[in-house]
Amino acid sequence: MLRQFGGVALRRGLNFGRMRSFSALVQSKGLVDGAWVESSDRDTFEVLNPANGAVIGSVPNMTVADAQKAIDAAKKAYESKEWRSLTAKDRSNLLKKWHKLIEQNSQEIAEIMTAESGKPINESKGEVAYGNSFVEWFAEEARRIYGEIIPSAAPNREIIVMKQPIGVAALITPWNFPMAMITRKAGAALAAGCTVVVKPSEDTPLTALAVAKLAEDAGIPKGVINVVTTKKAAPMGDLFCKSPDVRGISFTGSTEVGKLLFRNCADGIKRVCLELGGNAPFIVFDSANVEKAVDGAMASKFRNCGQTCVSANRFFVQDGIYDKFVEQLKKRVEALKIGNGEGCDVQIGPLINEMQFKKVSGFVEDARDKKATVLTGGKPLTDVGSLFYAPTIITDVPSTAKLYTEEVFGPVVSIIRFRDEEEAVQKANDTRRGLAGYFYSENLQQVFRVAKRLEVGMVGVNEGIISAAEAPFGGVKESGVGREGSKHGIDDYVDIKYICMGNLKYD
């Protein structure tokens, strides 16, 4: 039932912990070497619905010893005839079967995702389709991992270049996209011929296990995909970094943790792909179409309650269009429907956990203390649920505020006024992060100038949603190394081998 709270429509929480029709996909054990197993010490932890605190399941709190078994299983599978003898076409067909099963079970996966992450059901359905697009993409790319024949300078030589899988890859994934971050990594790894150990977030393990169950049902051999669930992330991550049998690590998460993993992988000279935090600028120039800019701002900022790595973080709006943009954005923000994500009309769910809730609240209070203006929102919605925070717009944000310098990862828009293009670009680049950036302009000359000058790995020009399976996803500066998705997504899972064929006779 909807009601108004400070100009924002709210939906009271529903009990989505009932786990109705999707119970067949809800797993309570980890997956190691083709078997569904408990933790070696029998320890478990509960998975909660952040919208209402309901317990929706429990999973094993697996140990380092369990993770070692998963690594051993992945290595054994990688070296097995059953996996290594498969052709690229065979691997492609397995991925296609996985893709088909995910498609057939999309509603159930979306319901699991909403229950454990809190995101609105329509967004969960969108993520399932988005995540599955990577399985489909890499099923196709499996047959396009081409080698080369390079003309030699010597008359009796041939130079051959081939790409071979690196071996076992450890995949550490976050809670904000609990399916897509797994399929984006695992799809590429399996297409290349690698085997994987997946460590999903402790907040959202059920989606990972459901997708792994469908991989098993698709006929992917045992040990090729292993999933270890745990609340002991640090020691498990340390094992992945130091194990000589793990040849690559792919991590999506905070810059701080990414740096630690990068550092710990140095001794083993592992292949590392890091997709880390951002501080995305969203620039609206005077020439912009305001309606489209507001649409893009809403899509970029409020998807998953602002909890995405490419979410717009700092909004820079030019003088001539400032008032019009802010007025229209405020109306849209105050019309957002908030509540338990089970409701089809809900647009904003809860923050994922108490730590994230405290972070968002603290950032807003820091801005208040530094004389920023809270235009709307700026308060918890505790009568809706303990982890709900009102969609917020803050103007006159100083450069010393945490909202300006750090990634908020929440439903808070920080607006800064600027005079000209030079000032906007300088401020946009004034950060150590460089994942995504957005700007709106109808000036073609300006579009090319600004797109080239923004120090980010991805740019949305007159567009607020930029992710796609066909496009390379990744950042620059402290936002990571490597790329996921696209044809480049395979690169972190293959070694390039040069073969010199000498003393050949052609006459």
Short mmCIF file of C-alpha atoms in Angstrom, two decimals:
data_model
loop_
_atom_site.label_atom_id
_atom_site.label_comp_id
_atom_site.label_asym_id
_atom_site.label_seq_id
_atom_site.Cartn_x
_atom_site.Cartn_y
_atom_site.Cartn_z
CA MET A 1 0.00 0.00 0.00
CA LEU A 2 1.50 3.33 -1.07
CA ARG A 3 1.57 6.46 0.99
CA GLN A 4 3.44 9.75 0.99
CA PHE A 5 6.44 10.50 3.15
CA GLY A 6 8.04 13.89 2.68
CA GLY A 7 6.89 14.02 -0.92
CA VAL A 8 8.15 10.50 -1.65
CA ALA A 9 5.82 7.59 -2.30
CA LEU A 10 6.50 4.65 0.02
CA ARG A 11 5.46 1.02 -0.01
CA ARG A 12 5.29 -0.83 3.29
CA GLY A 13 7.50 -3.93 3.39
CA LEU A 14 6.05 -7.29 2.41
CA ASN A 15 7.33 -10.60 3.70
CA PHE A 16 9.40 -11.83 0.78
CA GLY A 17 11.15 -14.45 2.90
CA ARG A 18 8.61 -17.07 1.94
CA MET A 19 10.74 -18.55 -0.86
CA ARG A 20 7.72 -19.80 -2.76
CA SER A 21 7.97 -21.20 -6.27
CA PHE A 22 11.75 -20.90 -6.55
CA SER A 23 12.55 -23.31 -3.71
CA ALA A 24 14.04 -25.86 -6.14
CA LEU A 25 16.82 -23.43 -7.00
CA VAL A 26 17.56 -22.35 -3.43
CA GLN A 27 20.65 -24.23 -2.28
CA SER A 28 21.89 -24.56 1.29
CA LYS A 29 25.31 -26.03 0.51
CA GLY A 30 28.44 -25.04 -1.37
CA LEU A 31 29.52 -26.68 -4.63
CA VAL A 32 32.91 -28.43 -4.68
CA ASP A 33 34.00 -31.02 -7.23
CA GLY A 34 30.45 -31.62 -8.39
CA ALA A 35 29.12 -32.28 -4.88
CA TRP A 36 26.91 -30.07 -2.72
CA VAL A 37 28.78 -29.89 0.56
CA GLU A 38 28.64 -28.39 4.02
CA SER A 39 31.46 -26.54 5.70
CA SER A 40 34.11 -28.85 7.09
CA ASP A 41 33.38 -27.51 10.57
CA ARG A 42 29.57 -27.62 10.01
CA ASP A 43 29.30 -23.87 10.56
CA THR A 44 26.58 -21.93 8.71
CA PHE A 45 25.32 -18.37 8.45
CA GLU A 46 21.91 -16.93 7.71
CA VAL A 47 20.99 -14.93 4.63
CA LEU A 48 18.68 -12.02 5.37
CA ASN A 49 16.23 -9.99 3.34
CA PRO A 50 17.45 -6.39 3.80
CA ALA A 51 13.93 -5.04 3.27
CA ASN A 52 12.52 -6.64 6.41
CA GLY A 53 15.26 -8.62 8.13
CA ALA A 54 13.56 -11.95 7.42
CA VAL A 55 15.78 -15.04 7.27
CA ILE A 56 15.46 -16.46 3.76
CA GLY A 57 18.02 -19.25 4.01
CA SER A 58 21.34 -20.38 5.39
CA VAL A 59 24.56 -21.48 3.70
CA PRO A 60 27.86 -22.99 4.82
CA ASN A 61 30.40 -20.70 6.43
CA MET A 62 33.18 -22.45 4.59
CA THR A 63 36.79 -22.51 5.73
CA VAL A 64 40.16 -22.05 4.09
CA ALA A 65 40.46 -25.83 4.06
CA ASP A 66 37.18 -26.00 2.11
CA ALA A 67 38.48 -23.40 -0.33
CA GLN A 68 41.64 -25.45 -0.82
CA LYS A 69 39.47 -28.45 -1.71
CA ALA A 70 37.69 -26.28 -4.27
CA ILE A 71 41.03 -25.19 -5.75
CA ASP A 72 42.17 -28.82 -5.89
CA ALA A 73 38.92 -29.78 -7.61
CA ALA A 74 39.27 -26.98 -10.15
CA LYS A 75 42.87 -28.00 -10.88
CA LYS A 76 41.90 -31.65 -11.26
CA ALA A 77 39.06 -30.70 -13.61
CA TYR A 78 41.33 -28.44 -15.64
CA GLU A 79 43.83 -31.23 -16.12
CA SER A 80 41.19 -33.88 -16.79
CA LYS A 81 40.64 -35.37 -20.21
CA GLU A 82 36.91 -34.69 -19.84
CA TRP A 83 37.52 -30.92 -19.87
CA ARG A 84 40.78 -30.46 -21.77
CA SER A 85 39.63 -32.64 -24.67
CA LEU A 86 36.64 -30.43 -25.33
CA THR A 87 36.86 -28.32 -28.45
CA ALA A 88 35.96 -24.65 -28.52
CA LYS A 89 32.66 -25.69 -30.10
CA ASP A 90 32.02 -28.14 -27.26
CA ARG A 91 32.59 -25.43 -24.64
CA SER A 92 30.40 -23.08 -26.64
CA ASN A 93 27.57 -25.62 -26.64
CA LEU A 94 27.81 -26.11 -22.87
CA LEU A 95 27.59 -22.37 -22.33
CA LYS A 96 24.59 -22.22 -24.66
CA LYS A 97 22.84 -24.88 -22.59
CA TRP A 98 23.61 -22.90 -19.42
CA HIS A 99 22.24 -19.77 -21.07
CA LYS A 100 19.03 -21.58 -22.03
CA LEU A 101 18.46 -22.88 -18.50
CA ILE A 102 19.01 -19.45 -16.98
CA GLU A 103 16.52 -18.04 -19.46
CA GLN A 104 13.95 -20.69 -18.55
CA ASN A 105 14.41 -20.01 -14.82
CA SER A 106 14.74 -16.23 -15.02
CA GLN A 107 11.70 -15.45 -12.85
CA GLU A 108 12.88 -17.74 -10.05
CA ILE A 109 16.40 -16.33 -10.11
CA ALA A 110 15.02 -12.78 -10.03
CA GLU A 111 12.90 -13.58 -7.00
CA ILE A 112 15.89 -15.05 -5.16
CA MET A 113 17.91 -11.97 -6.07
CA THR A 114 15.29 -9.54 -4.82
CA ALA A 115 14.85 -11.51 -1.60
CA GLU A 116 18.53 -11.41 -0.67
CA SER A 117 19.66 -8.09 -2.19
CA GLY A 118 16.55 -5.95 -1.77
CA LYS A 119 16.58 -4.61 -5.32
CA PRO A 120 13.17 -4.13 -6.96
CA ILE A 121 11.88 -7.20 -8.78
CA ASN A 122 11.86 -5.44 -12.15
CA GLU A 123 15.53 -4.57 -11.71
CA SER A 124 16.29 -8.16 -10.72
CA LYS A 125 14.61 -9.40 -13.89
CA GLY A 126 16.72 -6.91 -15.81
CA GLU A 127 19.89 -8.17 -14.15
CA VAL A 128 19.07 -11.78 -14.98
CA ALA A 129 18.71 -10.85 -18.65
CA TYR A 130 21.86 -8.70 -18.49
CA GLY A 131 23.87 -11.37 -16.67
CA ASN A 132 22.69 -14.05 -19.07
CA SER A 133 23.77 -11.95 -22.02
CA PHE A 134 27.38 -12.57 -20.93
CA VAL A 135 26.85 -16.33 -20.99
CA GLU A 136 25.44 -16.02 -24.50
CA TRP A 137 28.21 -13.64 -25.61
CA PHE A 138 31.04 -15.81 -24.35
CA ALA A 139 29.38 -18.93 -25.75
CA GLU A 140 29.88 -17.24 -29.10
CA GLU A 141 33.34 -15.88 -28.28
CA ALA A 142 34.59 -19.36 -27.32
CA ARG A 143 34.91 -20.12 -31.03
CA ARG A 144 36.68 -16.85 -31.82
CA ILE A 145 39.81 -17.10 -29.64
CA TYR A 146 42.05 -16.81 -32.65
CA GLY A 147 45.76 -17.38 -32.99
CA GLU A 148 48.05 -15.87 -35.60
CA ILE A 149 50.57 -16.84 -38.25
CA ILE A 150 53.15 -14.06 -38.54
CA PRO A 151 55.42 -13.71 -41.60
CA SER A 152 58.96 -14.51 -40.58
CA ALA A 153 62.04 -12.55 -41.61
CA ALA A 154 63.89 -15.87 -42.04
CA PRO A 155 63.10 -18.00 -45.11
CA ASN A 156 63.14 -21.30 -43.24
CA ARG A 157 60.92 -20.33 -40.28
CA GLU A 158 57.24 -20.01 -39.49
CA ILE A 159 55.99 -17.97 -36.54
CA ILE A 160 52.82 -19.32 -34.94
CA VAL A 161 50.95 -17.64 -32.06
CA MET A 162 48.24 -19.42 -30.09
CA LYS A 163 46.16 -18.61 -27.03
CA GLN A 164 45.82 -21.14 -24.24
CA PRO A 165 43.84 -21.06 -20.96
CA ILE A 166 45.75 -19.92 -17.89
CA GLY A 167 44.30 -22.66 -15.65
CA VAL A 168 42.38 -22.16 -12.41
CA ALA A 169 40.82 -18.73 -11.85
CA ALA A 170 39.41 -17.45 -8.55
CA LEU A 171 36.40 -15.16 -8.96
CA ILE A 172 35.46 -12.86 -6.08
CA THR A 173 32.14 -11.17 -6.65
CA PRO A 174 30.07 -8.43 -4.92
CA TRP A 175 26.51 -8.24 -3.65
CA ASN A 176 25.17 -5.45 -5.85
CA PHE A 177 25.01 -7.58 -9.02
CA PRO A 178 25.00 -11.09 -7.56
CA MET A 179 24.43 -12.87 -10.87
CA ALA A 180 25.90 -10.62 -13.57
CA MET A 181 29.29 -10.31 -11.90
CA ILE A 182 29.58 -14.10 -11.81
CA THR A 183 28.49 -14.75 -15.38
CA ARG A 184 30.64 -11.90 -16.75
CA LYS A 185 33.70 -13.54 -15.22
CA ALA A 186 32.84 -17.25 -15.38
CA GLY A 187 31.49 -17.02 -18.92
CA ALA A 188 34.81 -15.67 -20.17
CA ALA A 189 36.87 -18.11 -18.10
CA LEU A 190 34.97 -21.19 -19.27
CA ALA A 191 34.97 -20.01 -22.88
CA ALA A 192 38.77 -19.80 -22.70
CA GLY A 193 38.99 -23.29 -21.20
CA CYS A 194 39.72 -22.35 -17.58
CA THR A 195 38.09 -23.74 -14.46
CA VAL A 196 36.90 -21.53 -11.61
CA VAL A 197 36.37 -21.17 -7.89
CA VAL A 198 33.69 -18.56 -7.12
CA LYS A 199 33.53 -16.73 -3.79
CA PRO A 200 30.26 -14.76 -3.80
CA SER A 201 29.41 -12.02 -1.33
CA GLU A 202 28.19 -13.20 2.05
CA ASP A 203 25.15 -10.92 1.59
CA THR A 204 23.97 -12.58 -1.63
CA PRO A 205 25.18 -16.19 -1.89
CA LEU A 206 21.84 -17.73 -2.89
CA THR A 207 21.81 -16.24 -6.39
CA ALA A 208 25.32 -17.56 -7.01
CA LEU A 209 24.37 -21.05 -5.87
CA ALA A 210 21.20 -21.04 -7.99
CA VAL A 211 23.14 -20.12 -11.12
CA ALA A 212 25.78 -22.76 -10.29
CA LYS A 213 23.01 -25.38 -9.97
CA LEU A 214 21.85 -24.52 -13.48
CA ALA A 215 25.44 -24.83 -14.75
CA GLU A 216 25.51 -28.31 -13.26
CA ASP A 217 22.17 -29.12 -14.89
CA ALA A 218 23.58 -27.89 -18.22
CA GLY A 219 26.19 -30.64 -18.10
CA ILE A 220 29.26 -28.58 -17.28
CA PRO A 221 31.67 -31.20 -15.85
CA LYS A 222 32.23 -31.50 -12.13
CA GLY A 223 34.97 -29.32 -10.69
CA VAL A 224 34.84 -26.82 -13.56
CA ILE A 225 32.65 -24.48 -11.48
CA ASN A 226 33.05 -24.50 -7.70
CA VAL A 227 31.29 -22.14 -5.28
CA VAL A 228 32.49 -21.50 -1.72
CA THR A 229 30.26 -19.44 0.57
CA THR A 230 31.81 -17.82 3.61
CA LYS A 231 31.92 -14.90 6.00
CA LYS A 232 35.69 -15.43 6.28
CA ALA A 233 36.53 -13.44 3.19
CA ALA A 234 40.00 -12.21 4.19
CA PRO A 235 41.73 -15.58 4.81
CA MET A 236 40.05 -17.08 1.75
CA GLY A 237 41.21 -14.19 -0.41
CA ASP A 238 44.70 -14.63 0.99
CA LEU A 239 44.64 -18.29 -0.03
CA PHE A 240 43.60 -17.40 -3.57
CA CYS A 241 46.45 -14.90 -3.82
CA LYS A 242 49.12 -17.24 -2.49
CA SER A 243 48.08 -20.60 -3.93
CA PRO A 244 50.39 -21.60 -6.79
CA ASP A 245 47.48 -23.52 -8.33
CA VAL A 246 45.40 -20.37 -8.80
CA ARG A 247 46.77 -18.67 -11.91
CA GLY A 248 44.36 -15.75 -12.07
CA ILE A 249 42.10 -13.67 -9.84
CA SER A 250 39.18 -11.55 -10.95
CA PHE A 251 37.71 -9.26 -8.33
CA THR A 252 34.89 -6.74 -8.33
CA GLY A 253 34.61 -4.61 -5.22
CA SER A 254 36.17 -1.75 -3.30
CA THR A 255 39.43 -0.12 -4.33
CA GLU A 256 40.89 -0.75 -0.89
CA VAL A 257 40.35 -4.52 -1.07
CA GLY A 258 41.46 -4.56 -4.71
CA LYS A 259 44.77 -2.97 -3.78
CA LEU A 260 45.30 -5.57 -1.08
CA LEU A 261 44.63 -8.43 -3.50
CA PHE A 262 46.87 -6.86 -6.14
CA ARG A 263 49.68 -6.55 -3.60
CA ASN A 264 49.27 -10.11 -2.33
CA CYS A 265 49.31 -11.55 -5.84
CA ALA A 266 52.71 -10.05 -6.61
CA ASP A 267 54.80 -12.94 -5.31
CA GLY A 268 53.04 -15.42 -7.57
CA ILE A 269 52.92 -13.03 -10.56
CA LYS A 270 49.28 -13.94 -11.08
CA ARG A 271 46.99 -12.63 -13.76
CA VAL A 272 44.79 -10.05 -12.02
CA CYS A 273 41.63 -8.36 -13.26
CA LEU A 274 40.23 -5.70 -10.93
CA GLU A 275 36.97 -3.80 -11.37
CA LEU A 276 37.02 -1.35 -8.48
CA GLY A 277 35.23 1.68 -7.11
CA GLY A 278 34.39 4.83 -9.01
CA ASN A 279 33.53 8.46 -8.41
CA ALA A 280 31.62 9.03 -11.62
CA PRO A 281 31.03 12.59 -12.83
CA PHE A 282 27.72 13.44 -14.51
CA ILE A 283 28.07 16.70 -16.46
CA VAL A 284 25.12 18.64 -17.86
CA PHE A 285 26.16 21.37 -20.29
CA ASP A 286 24.02 24.33 -21.32
CA SER A 287 23.44 22.76 -24.73
CA ALA A 288 21.97 19.58 -23.22
CA ASN A 289 18.45 18.35 -23.69
CA VAL A 290 17.29 18.76 -20.08
CA GLU A 291 14.56 16.13 -20.22
CA LYS A 292 16.99 13.52 -21.53
CA ALA A 293 19.60 14.56 -18.98
CA VAL A 294 17.11 14.10 -16.14
CA ASP A 295 16.12 10.69 -17.52
CA GLY A 296 19.77 9.70 -17.66
CA ALA A 297 20.43 11.02 -14.16
CA MET A 298 17.56 8.98 -12.71
CA ALA A 299 18.71 5.81 -14.48
CA SER A 300 22.35 6.19 -13.57
CA LYS A 301 21.90 7.33 -9.98
CA PHE A 302 18.95 5.39 -8.59
CA ARG A 303 19.33 1.95 -10.13
CA ASN A 304 19.74 -0.52 -7.26
CA CYS A 305 19.28 2.35 -4.78
CA GLY A 306 22.48 3.97 -6.06
CA GLN A 307 24.51 0.88 -5.19
CA THR A 308 26.33 0.38 -8.49
CA CYS A 309 29.99 0.96 -9.26
CA VAL A 310 29.13 3.07 -12.32
CA SER A 311 26.48 5.12 -10.54
CA ALA A 312 26.81 8.88 -11.08
CA ASN A 313 28.37 10.32 -7.94
CA ARG A 314 29.06 14.02 -8.62
CA PHE A 315 26.64 16.04 -10.75
CA PHE A 316 28.16 19.09 -12.41
CA VAL A 317 25.51 21.38 -13.93
CA GLN A 318 26.29 24.49 -15.98
CA ASP A 319 24.96 27.89 -14.90
CA GLY A 320 22.59 28.46 -17.80
CA ILE A 321 20.64 25.24 -17.30
CA TYR A 322 21.15 24.71 -13.58
CA ASP A 323 17.78 25.83 -12.20
CA LYS A 324 15.75 23.99 -14.83
CA PHE A 325 17.68 20.73 -14.35
CA VAL A 326 17.47 20.82 -10.55
CA GLU A 327 13.75 21.60 -10.58
CA GLN A 328 12.90 18.72 -12.93
CA LEU A 329 15.20 16.29 -11.13
CA LYS A 330 13.63 17.16 -7.76
CA LYS A 331 10.15 16.35 -9.06
CA ARG A 332 11.29 12.99 -10.37
CA VAL A 333 13.15 12.08 -7.19
CA GLU A 334 10.22 12.94 -4.95
CA ALA A 335 7.94 10.72 -7.06
CA LEU A 336 10.05 7.58 -6.59
CA LYS A 337 8.22 4.66 -5.00
CA ILE A 338 10.10 3.08 -2.12
CA GLY A 339 9.57 -0.24 -0.38
CA ASN A 340 10.09 -3.97 -0.42
CA GLY A 341 11.36 -4.92 -3.87
CA GLU A 342 8.69 -7.61 -4.29
CA GLY A 343 6.18 -4.97 -5.38
CA CYS A 344 6.11 -4.50 -9.16
CA ASP A 345 5.72 -0.72 -8.83
CA VAL A 346 8.58 -0.27 -6.34
CA GLN A 347 11.55 1.66 -7.72
CA ILE A 348 13.82 1.99 -4.68
CA GLY A 349 14.59 -0.76 -2.20
CA PRO A 350 16.74 -0.80 0.95
CA LEU A 351 20.46 -0.41 1.32
CA ILE A 352 22.16 -3.80 1.53
CA ASN A 353 23.23 -3.80 5.19
CA GLU A 354 23.76 -1.69 8.29
CA MET A 355 27.33 -0.76 7.37
CA GLN A 356 26.19 0.71 4.06
CA PHE A 357 23.27 2.48 5.75
CA LYS A 358 25.62 4.12 8.24
CA LYS A 359 27.98 5.16 5.45
CA VAL A 360 25.26 6.90 3.44
CA SER A 361 23.83 8.60 6.53
CA GLY A 362 27.30 9.71 7.58
CA PHE A 363 28.09 11.18 4.17
CA VAL A 364 24.89 13.24 4.21
CA GLU A 365 25.56 14.54 7.73
CA ASP A 366 29.12 15.41 6.73
CA ALA A 367 27.76 17.49 3.84
CA ARG A 368 25.30 19.22 6.17
CA ASP A 369 28.10 20.06 8.57
CA LYS A 370 30.00 21.62 5.67
CA LYS A 371 27.08 23.92 4.78
CA ALA A 372 25.71 22.02 1.80
CA THR A 373 21.95 22.37 1.17
CA VAL A 374 19.67 19.35 1.46
CA LEU A 375 17.03 20.03 -1.17
CA THR A 376 14.99 16.89 -0.55
CA GLY A 377 15.36 13.68 1.42
CA GLY A 378 18.40 13.49 3.65
CA LYS A 379 16.90 11.21 6.29
CA PRO A 380 16.34 7.55 7.17
CA LEU A 381 12.93 6.03 6.50
CA THR A 382 12.84 3.81 9.56
CA ASP A 383 9.07 3.36 9.49
CA VAL A 384 9.51 1.58 6.13
CA GLY A 385 12.45 -0.51 7.31
CA SER A 386 15.69 -0.19 9.21
CA LEU A 387 17.83 -0.02 6.03
CA PHE A 388 15.77 2.42 3.96
CA TYR A 389 17.10 5.89 3.20
CA ALA A 390 15.18 8.65 1.44
CA PRO A 391 16.32 9.52 -2.10
CA THR A 392 18.24 12.73 -1.56
CA ILE A 393 19.38 15.79 -3.51
CA ILE A 394 22.11 17.99 -2.02
CA THR A 395 23.28 21.18 -3.65
CA ASP A 396 26.20 23.56 -2.98
CA VAL A 397 28.40 20.58 -2.16
CA PRO A 398 31.92 21.74 -1.26
CA SER A 399 34.98 19.93 -2.60
CA THR A 400 35.92 18.95 0.96
CA ALA A 401 32.73 16.94 1.52
CA LYS A 402 32.91 13.14 1.49
CA LEU A 403 30.09 13.14 -1.07
CA TYR A 404 32.47 14.93 -3.41
CA THR A 405 35.68 13.01 -2.76
CA GLU A 406 34.39 9.47 -2.15
CA GLU A 407 31.89 7.06 -3.65
CA VAL A 408 28.64 7.23 -1.67
CA PHE A 409 27.05 4.03 -3.04
CA GLY A 410 23.58 5.17 -2.11
CA PRO A 411 20.55 7.20 -3.31
CA VAL A 412 22.17 10.62 -2.90
CA VAL A 413 22.61 13.20 -5.70
CA SER A 414 25.36 15.77 -5.10
CA ILE A 415 25.04 18.81 -7.37
CA ILE A 416 27.82 21.29 -8.11
CA ARG A 417 27.37 24.35 -10.32
CA PHE A 418 30.04 25.20 -12.95
CA ARG A 419 30.74 28.02 -15.39
CA ASP A 420 32.45 26.60 -18.47
CA GLU A 421 33.71 23.41 -20.08
CA GLU A 422 37.26 23.77 -18.80
CA GLU A 423 36.07 24.00 -15.20
CA ALA A 424 33.74 21.00 -15.60
CA VAL A 425 36.41 18.74 -17.05
CA GLN A 426 38.98 19.81 -14.46
CA LYS A 427 36.60 19.06 -11.60
CA ALA A 428 35.43 15.79 -13.14
CA ASN A 429 39.01 14.56 -13.40
CA ASP A 430 39.97 15.75 -9.90
CA THR A 431 39.78 12.27 -8.38
CA ARG A 432 41.99 9.20 -8.09
CA ARG A 433 39.19 7.04 -9.48
CA GLY A 434 38.30 6.64 -13.14
CA LEU A 435 35.67 4.01 -13.83
CA ALA A 436 32.78 5.72 -15.64
CA GLY A 437 31.75 9.24 -16.57
CA TYR A 438 28.66 10.78 -18.15
CA PHE A 439 27.84 14.03 -19.87
CA TYR A 440 24.96 15.57 -21.77
CA SER A 441 25.54 17.95 -24.66
CA GLU A 442 24.01 18.60 -28.07
CA ASN A 443 27.21 20.29 -29.29
CA LEU A 444 29.01 17.79 -31.54
CA GLN A 445 32.39 19.51 -31.21
CA GLN A 446 32.04 19.51 -27.43
CA VAL A 447 31.03 15.84 -27.42
CA PHE A 448 34.31 14.76 -28.99
CA ARG A 449 36.44 17.12 -26.90
CA VAL A 450 34.99 16.09 -23.55
CA ALA A 451 34.75 12.37 -24.33
CA LYS A 452 38.49 12.29 -25.04
CA ARG A 453 39.45 14.39 -22.03
CA LEU A 454 37.51 12.57 -19.31
CA GLU A 455 39.92 10.33 -17.37
CA VAL A 456 37.67 7.28 -17.16
CA GLY A 457 37.48 3.87 -18.77
CA MET A 458 33.88 4.30 -19.97
CA VAL A 459 31.94 7.36 -21.10
CA GLY A 460 28.20 7.73 -21.51
CA VAL A 461 27.37 10.56 -23.93
CA ASN A 462 23.70 11.50 -23.64
CA GLU A 463 23.19 8.08 -22.03
CA GLY A 464 22.88 7.01 -18.39
CA ILE A 465 23.11 3.22 -18.79
CA ILE A 466 26.28 2.11 -20.56
CA SER A 467 26.89 -1.55 -19.64
CA ALA A 468 26.54 -4.19 -22.36
CA ALA A 469 28.01 -7.63 -23.01
CA GLU A 470 29.52 -6.44 -26.28
CA ALA A 471 31.38 -3.49 -24.70
CA PRO A 472 34.63 -3.57 -22.66
CA PHE A 473 33.89 -2.79 -19.02
CA GLY A 474 36.66 -1.41 -16.79
CA GLY A 475 38.39 1.65 -15.44
CA VAL A 476 41.61 3.62 -15.27
CA LYS A 477 43.63 5.10 -12.42
CA GLU A 478 42.59 3.46 -9.14
CA SER A 479 39.41 2.00 -10.60
CA GLY A 480 41.08 -1.16 -11.78
CA VAL A 481 43.02 -3.08 -14.40
CA GLY A 482 41.78 -5.29 -17.21
CA ARG A 483 38.45 -5.39 -19.00
CA GLU A 484 35.37 -7.57 -18.69
CA GLY A 485 32.80 -8.29 -21.36
CA SER A 486 33.44 -7.75 -25.09
CA LYS A 487 36.07 -9.69 -27.02
CA HIS A 488 38.64 -8.27 -24.57
CA GLY A 489 37.01 -10.10 -21.66
CA ILE A 490 38.77 -13.30 -22.72
CA ASP A 491 42.23 -11.72 -22.46
CA ASP A 492 42.67 -12.19 -18.70
CA TYR A 493 42.03 -15.93 -18.99
CA VAL A 494 44.49 -16.83 -21.77
CA ASP A 495 48.24 -16.94 -22.17
CA ILE A 496 49.82 -16.10 -25.51
CA LYS A 497 52.25 -18.77 -26.69
CA TYR A 498 54.73 -18.16 -29.49
CA ILE A 499 55.92 -21.22 -31.43
CA CYS A 500 58.91 -20.89 -33.74
CA MET A 501 59.03 -23.59 -36.42
CA GLY A 502 62.62 -23.67 -37.68
CA ASN A 503 64.76 -25.40 -40.31
CA LEU A 504 61.87 -25.79 -42.65
CA LYS A 505 62.48 -26.72 -46.31
CA TYR A 506 60.15 -25.52 -49.02
CA ASP A 507 62.08 -26.80 -52.04
#
